[in-house]
Tab-separated table of C-alpha atoms in Angstrom:
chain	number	residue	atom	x	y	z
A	21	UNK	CA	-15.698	209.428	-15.325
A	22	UNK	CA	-17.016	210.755	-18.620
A	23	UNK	CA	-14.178	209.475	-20.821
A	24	UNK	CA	-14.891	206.197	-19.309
A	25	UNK	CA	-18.209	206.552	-20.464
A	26	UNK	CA	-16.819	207.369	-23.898
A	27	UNK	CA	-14.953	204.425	-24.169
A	28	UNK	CA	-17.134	201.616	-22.934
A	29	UNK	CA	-19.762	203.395	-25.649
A	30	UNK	CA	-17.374	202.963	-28.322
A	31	UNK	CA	-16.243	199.764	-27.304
A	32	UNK	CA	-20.054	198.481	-26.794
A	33	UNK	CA	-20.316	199.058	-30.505
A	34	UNK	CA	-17.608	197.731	-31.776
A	35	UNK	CA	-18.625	194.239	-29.943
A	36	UNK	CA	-22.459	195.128	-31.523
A	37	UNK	CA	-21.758	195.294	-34.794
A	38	UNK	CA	-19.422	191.978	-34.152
A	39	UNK	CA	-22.246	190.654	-32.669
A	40	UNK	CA	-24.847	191.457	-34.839
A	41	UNK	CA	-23.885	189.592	-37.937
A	42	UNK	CA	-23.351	186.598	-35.737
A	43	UNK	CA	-26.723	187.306	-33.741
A	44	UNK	CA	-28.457	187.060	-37.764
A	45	UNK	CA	-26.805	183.604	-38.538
A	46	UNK	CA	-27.101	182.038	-35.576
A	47	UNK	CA	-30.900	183.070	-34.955
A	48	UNK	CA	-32.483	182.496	-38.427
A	49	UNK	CA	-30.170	179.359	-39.469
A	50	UNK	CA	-28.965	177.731	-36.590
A	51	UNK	CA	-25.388	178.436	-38.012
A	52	UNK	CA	-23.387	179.036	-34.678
A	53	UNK	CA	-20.273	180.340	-36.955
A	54	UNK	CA	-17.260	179.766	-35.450
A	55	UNK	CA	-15.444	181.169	-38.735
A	56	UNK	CA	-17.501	184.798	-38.187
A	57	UNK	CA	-14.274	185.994	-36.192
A	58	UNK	CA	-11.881	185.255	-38.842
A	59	UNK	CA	-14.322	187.089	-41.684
A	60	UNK	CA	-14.261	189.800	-38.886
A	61	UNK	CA	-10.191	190.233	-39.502
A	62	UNK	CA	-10.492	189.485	-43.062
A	63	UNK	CA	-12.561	192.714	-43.360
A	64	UNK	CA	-9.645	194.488	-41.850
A	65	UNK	CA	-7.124	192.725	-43.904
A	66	UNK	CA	-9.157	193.731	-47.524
A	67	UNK	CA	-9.069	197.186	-46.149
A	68	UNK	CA	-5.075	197.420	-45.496
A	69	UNK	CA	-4.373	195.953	-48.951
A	70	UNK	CA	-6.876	197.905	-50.111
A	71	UNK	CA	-5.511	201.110	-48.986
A	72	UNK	CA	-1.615	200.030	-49.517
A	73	UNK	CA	-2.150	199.149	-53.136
A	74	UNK	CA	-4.809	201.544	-54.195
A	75	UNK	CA	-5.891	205.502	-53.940
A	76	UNK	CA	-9.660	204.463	-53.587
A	77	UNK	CA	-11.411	206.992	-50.780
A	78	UNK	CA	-12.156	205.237	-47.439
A	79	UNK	CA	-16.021	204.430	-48.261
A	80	UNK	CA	-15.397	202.899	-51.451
A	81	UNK	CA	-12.632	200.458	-49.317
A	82	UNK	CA	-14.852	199.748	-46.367
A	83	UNK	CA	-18.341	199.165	-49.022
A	84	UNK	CA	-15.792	196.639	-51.002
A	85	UNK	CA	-14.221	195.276	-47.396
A	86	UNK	CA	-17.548	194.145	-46.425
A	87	UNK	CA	-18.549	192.697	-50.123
A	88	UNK	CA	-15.647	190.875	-49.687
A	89	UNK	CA	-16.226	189.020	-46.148
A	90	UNK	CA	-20.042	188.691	-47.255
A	91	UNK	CA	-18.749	186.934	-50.353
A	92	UNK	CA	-16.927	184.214	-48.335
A	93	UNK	CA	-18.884	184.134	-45.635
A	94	UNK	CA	-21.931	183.627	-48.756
A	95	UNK	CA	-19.168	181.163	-50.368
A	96	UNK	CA	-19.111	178.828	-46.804
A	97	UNK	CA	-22.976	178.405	-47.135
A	98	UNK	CA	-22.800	177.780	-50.883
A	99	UNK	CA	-19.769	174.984	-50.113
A	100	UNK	CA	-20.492	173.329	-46.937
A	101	UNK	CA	-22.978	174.844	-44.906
A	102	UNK	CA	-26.045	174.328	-47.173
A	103	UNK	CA	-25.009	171.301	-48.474
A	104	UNK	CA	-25.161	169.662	-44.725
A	105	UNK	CA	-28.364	170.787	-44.298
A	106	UNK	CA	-29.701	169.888	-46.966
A	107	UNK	CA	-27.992	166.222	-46.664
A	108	UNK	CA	-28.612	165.839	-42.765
A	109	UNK	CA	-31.936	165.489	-42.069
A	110	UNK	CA	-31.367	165.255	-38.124
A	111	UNK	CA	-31.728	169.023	-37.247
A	112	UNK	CA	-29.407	168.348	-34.161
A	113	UNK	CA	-26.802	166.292	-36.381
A	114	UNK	CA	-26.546	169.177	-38.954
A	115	UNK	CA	-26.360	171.982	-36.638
A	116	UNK	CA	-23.183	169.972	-34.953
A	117	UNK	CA	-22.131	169.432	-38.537
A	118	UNK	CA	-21.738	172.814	-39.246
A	119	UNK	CA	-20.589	173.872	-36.341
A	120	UNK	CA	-17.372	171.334	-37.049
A	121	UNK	CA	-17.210	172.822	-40.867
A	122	UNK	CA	-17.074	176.453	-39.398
A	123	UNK	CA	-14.737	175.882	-37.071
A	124	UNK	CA	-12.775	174.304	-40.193
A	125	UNK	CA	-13.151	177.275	-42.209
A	126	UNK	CA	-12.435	179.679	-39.220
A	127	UNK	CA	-8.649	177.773	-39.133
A	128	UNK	CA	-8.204	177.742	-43.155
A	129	UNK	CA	-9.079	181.368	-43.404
A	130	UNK	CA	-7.078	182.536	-40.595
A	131	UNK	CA	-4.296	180.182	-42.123
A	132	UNK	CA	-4.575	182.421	-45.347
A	133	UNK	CA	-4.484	185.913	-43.724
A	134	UNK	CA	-2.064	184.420	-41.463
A	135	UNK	CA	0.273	183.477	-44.321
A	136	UNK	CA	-0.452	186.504	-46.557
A	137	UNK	CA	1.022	189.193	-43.661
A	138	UNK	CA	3.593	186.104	-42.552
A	139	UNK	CA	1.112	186.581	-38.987
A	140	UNK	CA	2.619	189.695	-38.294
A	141	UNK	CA	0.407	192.672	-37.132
A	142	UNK	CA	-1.099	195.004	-39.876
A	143	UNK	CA	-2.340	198.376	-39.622
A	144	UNK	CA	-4.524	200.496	-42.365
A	145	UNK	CA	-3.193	203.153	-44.315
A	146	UNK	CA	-3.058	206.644	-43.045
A	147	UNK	CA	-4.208	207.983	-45.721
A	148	UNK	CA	-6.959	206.278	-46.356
A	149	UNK	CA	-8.768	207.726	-43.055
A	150	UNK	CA	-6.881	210.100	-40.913
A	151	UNK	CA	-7.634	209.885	-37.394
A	152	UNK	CA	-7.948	213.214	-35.745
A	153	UNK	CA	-8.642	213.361	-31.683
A	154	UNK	CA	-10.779	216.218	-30.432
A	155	UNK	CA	-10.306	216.965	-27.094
A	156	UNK	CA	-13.463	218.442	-25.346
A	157	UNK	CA	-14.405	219.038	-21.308
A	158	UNK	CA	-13.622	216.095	-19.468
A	159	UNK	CA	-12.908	213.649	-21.996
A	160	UNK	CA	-11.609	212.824	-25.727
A	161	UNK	CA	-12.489	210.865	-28.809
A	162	UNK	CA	-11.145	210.360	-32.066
A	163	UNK	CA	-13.259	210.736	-35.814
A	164	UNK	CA	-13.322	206.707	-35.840
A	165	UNK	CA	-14.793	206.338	-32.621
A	166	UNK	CA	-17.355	208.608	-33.893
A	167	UNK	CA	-17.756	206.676	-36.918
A	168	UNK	CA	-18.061	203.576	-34.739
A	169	UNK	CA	-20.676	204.107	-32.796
A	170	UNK	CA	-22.554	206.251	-35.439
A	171	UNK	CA	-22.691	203.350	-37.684
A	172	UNK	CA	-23.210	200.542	-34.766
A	173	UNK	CA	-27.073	202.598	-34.220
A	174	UNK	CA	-27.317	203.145	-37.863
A	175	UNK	CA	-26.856	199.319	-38.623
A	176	UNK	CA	-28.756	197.682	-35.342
A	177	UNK	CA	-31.629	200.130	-36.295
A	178	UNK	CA	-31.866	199.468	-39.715
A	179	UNK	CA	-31.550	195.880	-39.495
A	180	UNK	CA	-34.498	196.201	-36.808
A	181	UNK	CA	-36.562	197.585	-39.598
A	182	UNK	CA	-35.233	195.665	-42.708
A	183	UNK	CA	-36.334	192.406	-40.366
A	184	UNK	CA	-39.773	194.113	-39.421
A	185	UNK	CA	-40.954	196.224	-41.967
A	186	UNK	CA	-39.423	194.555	-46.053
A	187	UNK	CA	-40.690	191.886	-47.735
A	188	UNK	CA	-36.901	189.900	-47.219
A	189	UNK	CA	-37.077	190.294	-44.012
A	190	UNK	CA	-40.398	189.040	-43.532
A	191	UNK	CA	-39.308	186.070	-45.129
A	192	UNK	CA	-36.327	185.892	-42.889
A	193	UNK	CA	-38.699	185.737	-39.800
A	194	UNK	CA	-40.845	183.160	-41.747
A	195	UNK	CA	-37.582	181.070	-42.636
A	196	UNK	CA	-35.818	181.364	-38.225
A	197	UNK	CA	-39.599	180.418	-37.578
A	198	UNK	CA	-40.043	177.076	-40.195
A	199	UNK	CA	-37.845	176.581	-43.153
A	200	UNK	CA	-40.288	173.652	-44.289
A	201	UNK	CA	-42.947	176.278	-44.040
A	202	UNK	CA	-41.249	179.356	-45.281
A	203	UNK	CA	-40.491	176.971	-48.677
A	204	UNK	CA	-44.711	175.881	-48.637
A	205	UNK	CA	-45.101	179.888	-48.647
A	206	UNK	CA	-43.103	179.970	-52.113
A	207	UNK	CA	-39.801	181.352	-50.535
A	208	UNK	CA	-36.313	180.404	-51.931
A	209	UNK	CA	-35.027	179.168	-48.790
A	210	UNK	CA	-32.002	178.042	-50.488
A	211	UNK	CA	-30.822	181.420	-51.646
A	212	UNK	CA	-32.340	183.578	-48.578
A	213	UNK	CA	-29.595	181.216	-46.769
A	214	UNK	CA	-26.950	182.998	-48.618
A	215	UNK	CA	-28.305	186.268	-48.949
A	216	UNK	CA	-28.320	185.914	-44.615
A	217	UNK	CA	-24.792	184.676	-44.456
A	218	UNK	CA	-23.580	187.226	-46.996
A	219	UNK	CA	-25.263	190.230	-44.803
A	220	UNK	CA	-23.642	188.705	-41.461
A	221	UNK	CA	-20.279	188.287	-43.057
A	222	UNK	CA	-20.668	191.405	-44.682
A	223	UNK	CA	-21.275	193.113	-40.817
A	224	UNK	CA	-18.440	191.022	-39.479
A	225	UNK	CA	-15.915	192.485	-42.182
A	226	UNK	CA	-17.740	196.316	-41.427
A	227	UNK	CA	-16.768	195.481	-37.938
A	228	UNK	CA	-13.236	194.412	-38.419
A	229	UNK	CA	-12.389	197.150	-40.550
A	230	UNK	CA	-13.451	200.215	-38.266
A	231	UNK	CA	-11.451	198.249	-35.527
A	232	UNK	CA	-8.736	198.403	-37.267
A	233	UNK	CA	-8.214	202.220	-37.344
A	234	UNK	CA	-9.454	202.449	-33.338
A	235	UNK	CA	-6.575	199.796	-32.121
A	236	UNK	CA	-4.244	200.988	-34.983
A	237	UNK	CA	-3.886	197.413	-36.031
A	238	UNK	CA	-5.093	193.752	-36.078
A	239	UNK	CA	-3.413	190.336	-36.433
A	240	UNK	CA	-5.492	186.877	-37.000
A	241	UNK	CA	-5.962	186.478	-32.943
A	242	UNK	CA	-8.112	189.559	-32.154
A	243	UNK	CA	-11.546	188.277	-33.858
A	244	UNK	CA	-11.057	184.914	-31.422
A	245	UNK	CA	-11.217	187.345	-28.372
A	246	UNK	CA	-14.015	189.059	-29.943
A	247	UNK	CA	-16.203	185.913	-30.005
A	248	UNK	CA	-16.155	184.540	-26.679
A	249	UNK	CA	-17.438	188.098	-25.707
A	250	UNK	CA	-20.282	187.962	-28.503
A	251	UNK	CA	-21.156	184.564	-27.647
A	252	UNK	CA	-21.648	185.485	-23.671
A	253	UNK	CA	-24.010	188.979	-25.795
A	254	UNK	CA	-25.852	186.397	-28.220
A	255	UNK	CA	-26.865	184.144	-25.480
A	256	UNK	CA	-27.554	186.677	-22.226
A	257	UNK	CA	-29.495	188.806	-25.043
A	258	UNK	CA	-31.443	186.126	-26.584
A	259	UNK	CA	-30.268	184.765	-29.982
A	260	UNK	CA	-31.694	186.411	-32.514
A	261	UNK	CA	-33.258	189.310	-30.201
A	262	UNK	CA	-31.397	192.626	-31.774
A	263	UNK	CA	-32.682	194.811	-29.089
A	264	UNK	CA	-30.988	191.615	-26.755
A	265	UNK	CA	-27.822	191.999	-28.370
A	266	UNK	CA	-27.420	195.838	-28.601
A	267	UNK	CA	-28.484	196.204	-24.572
A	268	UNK	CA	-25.952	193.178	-23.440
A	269	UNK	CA	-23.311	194.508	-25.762
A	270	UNK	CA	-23.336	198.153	-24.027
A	271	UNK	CA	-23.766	196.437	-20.687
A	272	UNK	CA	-20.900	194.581	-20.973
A	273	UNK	CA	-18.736	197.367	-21.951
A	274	UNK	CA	-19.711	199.263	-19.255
A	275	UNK	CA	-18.908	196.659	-16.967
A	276	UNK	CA	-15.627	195.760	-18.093
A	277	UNK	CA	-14.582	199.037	-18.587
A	278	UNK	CA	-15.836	200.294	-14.880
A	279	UNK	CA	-13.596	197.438	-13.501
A	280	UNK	CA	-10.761	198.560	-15.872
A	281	UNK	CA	-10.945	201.826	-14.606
A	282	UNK	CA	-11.703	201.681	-10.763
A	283	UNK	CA	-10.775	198.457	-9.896
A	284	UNK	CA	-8.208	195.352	-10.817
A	285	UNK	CA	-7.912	196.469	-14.434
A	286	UNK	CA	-6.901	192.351	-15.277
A	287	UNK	CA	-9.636	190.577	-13.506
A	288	UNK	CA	-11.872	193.202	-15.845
A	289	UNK	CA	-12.938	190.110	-18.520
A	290	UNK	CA	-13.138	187.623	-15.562
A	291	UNK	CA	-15.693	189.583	-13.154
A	292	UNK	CA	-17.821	190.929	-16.099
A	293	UNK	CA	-18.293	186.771	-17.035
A	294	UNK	CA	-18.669	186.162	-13.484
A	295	UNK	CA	-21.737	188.339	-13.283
A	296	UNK	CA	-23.018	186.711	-16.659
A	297	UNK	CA	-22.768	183.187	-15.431
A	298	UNK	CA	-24.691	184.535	-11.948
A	299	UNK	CA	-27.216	185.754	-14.356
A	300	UNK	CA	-27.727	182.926	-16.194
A	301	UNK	CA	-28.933	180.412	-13.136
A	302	UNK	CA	-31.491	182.628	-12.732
A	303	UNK	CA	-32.562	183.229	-16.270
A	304	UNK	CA	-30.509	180.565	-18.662
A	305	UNK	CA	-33.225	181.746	-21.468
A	306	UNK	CA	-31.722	184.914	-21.475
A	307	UNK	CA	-32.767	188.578	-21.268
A	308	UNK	CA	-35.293	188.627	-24.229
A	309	UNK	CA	-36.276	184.962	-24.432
A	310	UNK	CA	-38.931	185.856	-27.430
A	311	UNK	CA	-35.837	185.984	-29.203
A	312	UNK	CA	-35.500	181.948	-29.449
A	313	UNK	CA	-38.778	181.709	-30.319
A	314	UNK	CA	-39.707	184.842	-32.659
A	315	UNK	CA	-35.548	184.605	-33.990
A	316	UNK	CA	-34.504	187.610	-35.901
């Protein structure tokens, strides 16, 4: 029982810090990013070359991992993101826009990490972060689970306050609320658009990275299963509602992880987006609905 507790908490924050970065877009851009699965393995991938081809010490490669998927994820506003809304003036017409263009960039960058380890499955170095298990009364855990869900708290909390309590992200709340009114106010909409994609890439490659030690390796499918689950977080949470997105994330662990454990271990996806859907005809504004109205 307590080891399955220990597992649906580490795998509720892997799926949070996924969902996080995605929760940020989505909620203060209206950039529904299909492409924030594939920066989610190319965090992973920067760390195994990373740790293959140099001796740098495992927090200089996962800092440098997520500057890395922030920087394309910053590069896909800078290219086609911004560009369409800034062209589109229909604010339904854009958002499909984009949606099309991530969905392009999600299949060109898993093309490249697809042809640069020929789509076979890669794993991190050893030495850059040796996993030791410690096994304690009535259940076990690894060092990188640890780390996991350590840094899943550190991040949703901290991006609570940064959102709440610093000038940026006061002016990320004014810019979800009213972009035309966040630019009257004297803010640079343009480039607080690519400072917010380059922080949610920049989670999605954190993310993709620490997953990579807990499964001992990734391959350009695994973000695509991790989206359909952070979609089902981002809208039963509220999008944009962090507090939505960490309790949904946990929940959902717990649920599919109970099923794994006690009851038909294959039907454990299936059931837990059963209950969802149930949920959802009685609330289809989700848990925290202040989140789609006071986003991020």
């Amino acid at each position: 029982m307590l080891q399955q507790l220990v597992n649906a908490l580490v795998l509720g924050s892997v799926l949070l810090l996924f969902s996080l970065g995605l929760s940020l877009a989505w909620g203060t851009l209206d950039v529904l990013n299909l492409a924030h699965g594939a920066l989610f393995i190319f965090g992973g991938y920067l760390g195994f070359e990373m740790g293959r081809s140099t001796d740098l010490p495992f927090a200089a490669v996962l800092v440098l991992s997520m500057v890395g998927a922030g920087l394309a994820s910053a590069l896909m506003e800078v290219v086609s993101f911004g560009p369409i809304r800034s062209r589109i003036t229909n604010k339904r017409q854009a958002e499909l826009a984009i949606l099309v263009a991530s969905l392009g960039a999600s299949i060109v960058l898993g093309r490249l990490i697809g042809y640069w380890t020929d789509d076979a499955i890669f794993s991190p170095s050893p030495d850059l972060l040796r996993v030791e298990r410690y096994d304690l009364p009535g259940f076990a855990l690894t060092n990188i689970e640890i780390i996991i869900t350590v840094t899943a708290v550190i991040v949703a909390v901290g991006l609570a306050v940064w959102v709440r309590r610093s000038r940026q992200g006061r002016a990320v709340r004014a810019l979800a609320y009213s972009p035309g009114t966040a630019e009257l106010m004297g803010i640079n909409v343009r480039l607080l658009a690519v400072m917010t994609m380059f922080i949610s890439g920049a989670l999605a490659g954190l993310a993709g990275l620490l997953l990579s030690f807990k499964i001992s390796g990734e391959d350009v499918a695994t973000g695509e299963a991790y989206m359909l689950a952070a979609f089902a977080v981002l809208i039963v949470g509220g999008v944009g509602s962090i507090l939505g997105a960490t309790i949904l994330a946990y929940a959902l662990a717990f649920v599919q992880t109970a099923i794994s454990a006690y009851g038909p271990g294959g039907y454990a996806t299936g059931v837990a987006f059963a209950l969802i859907f149930i949920f959802l005809l009685f609330r289809p504004q989700g848990l925290f609905a202040r989140g789609m109205t006071e986003r991020v």
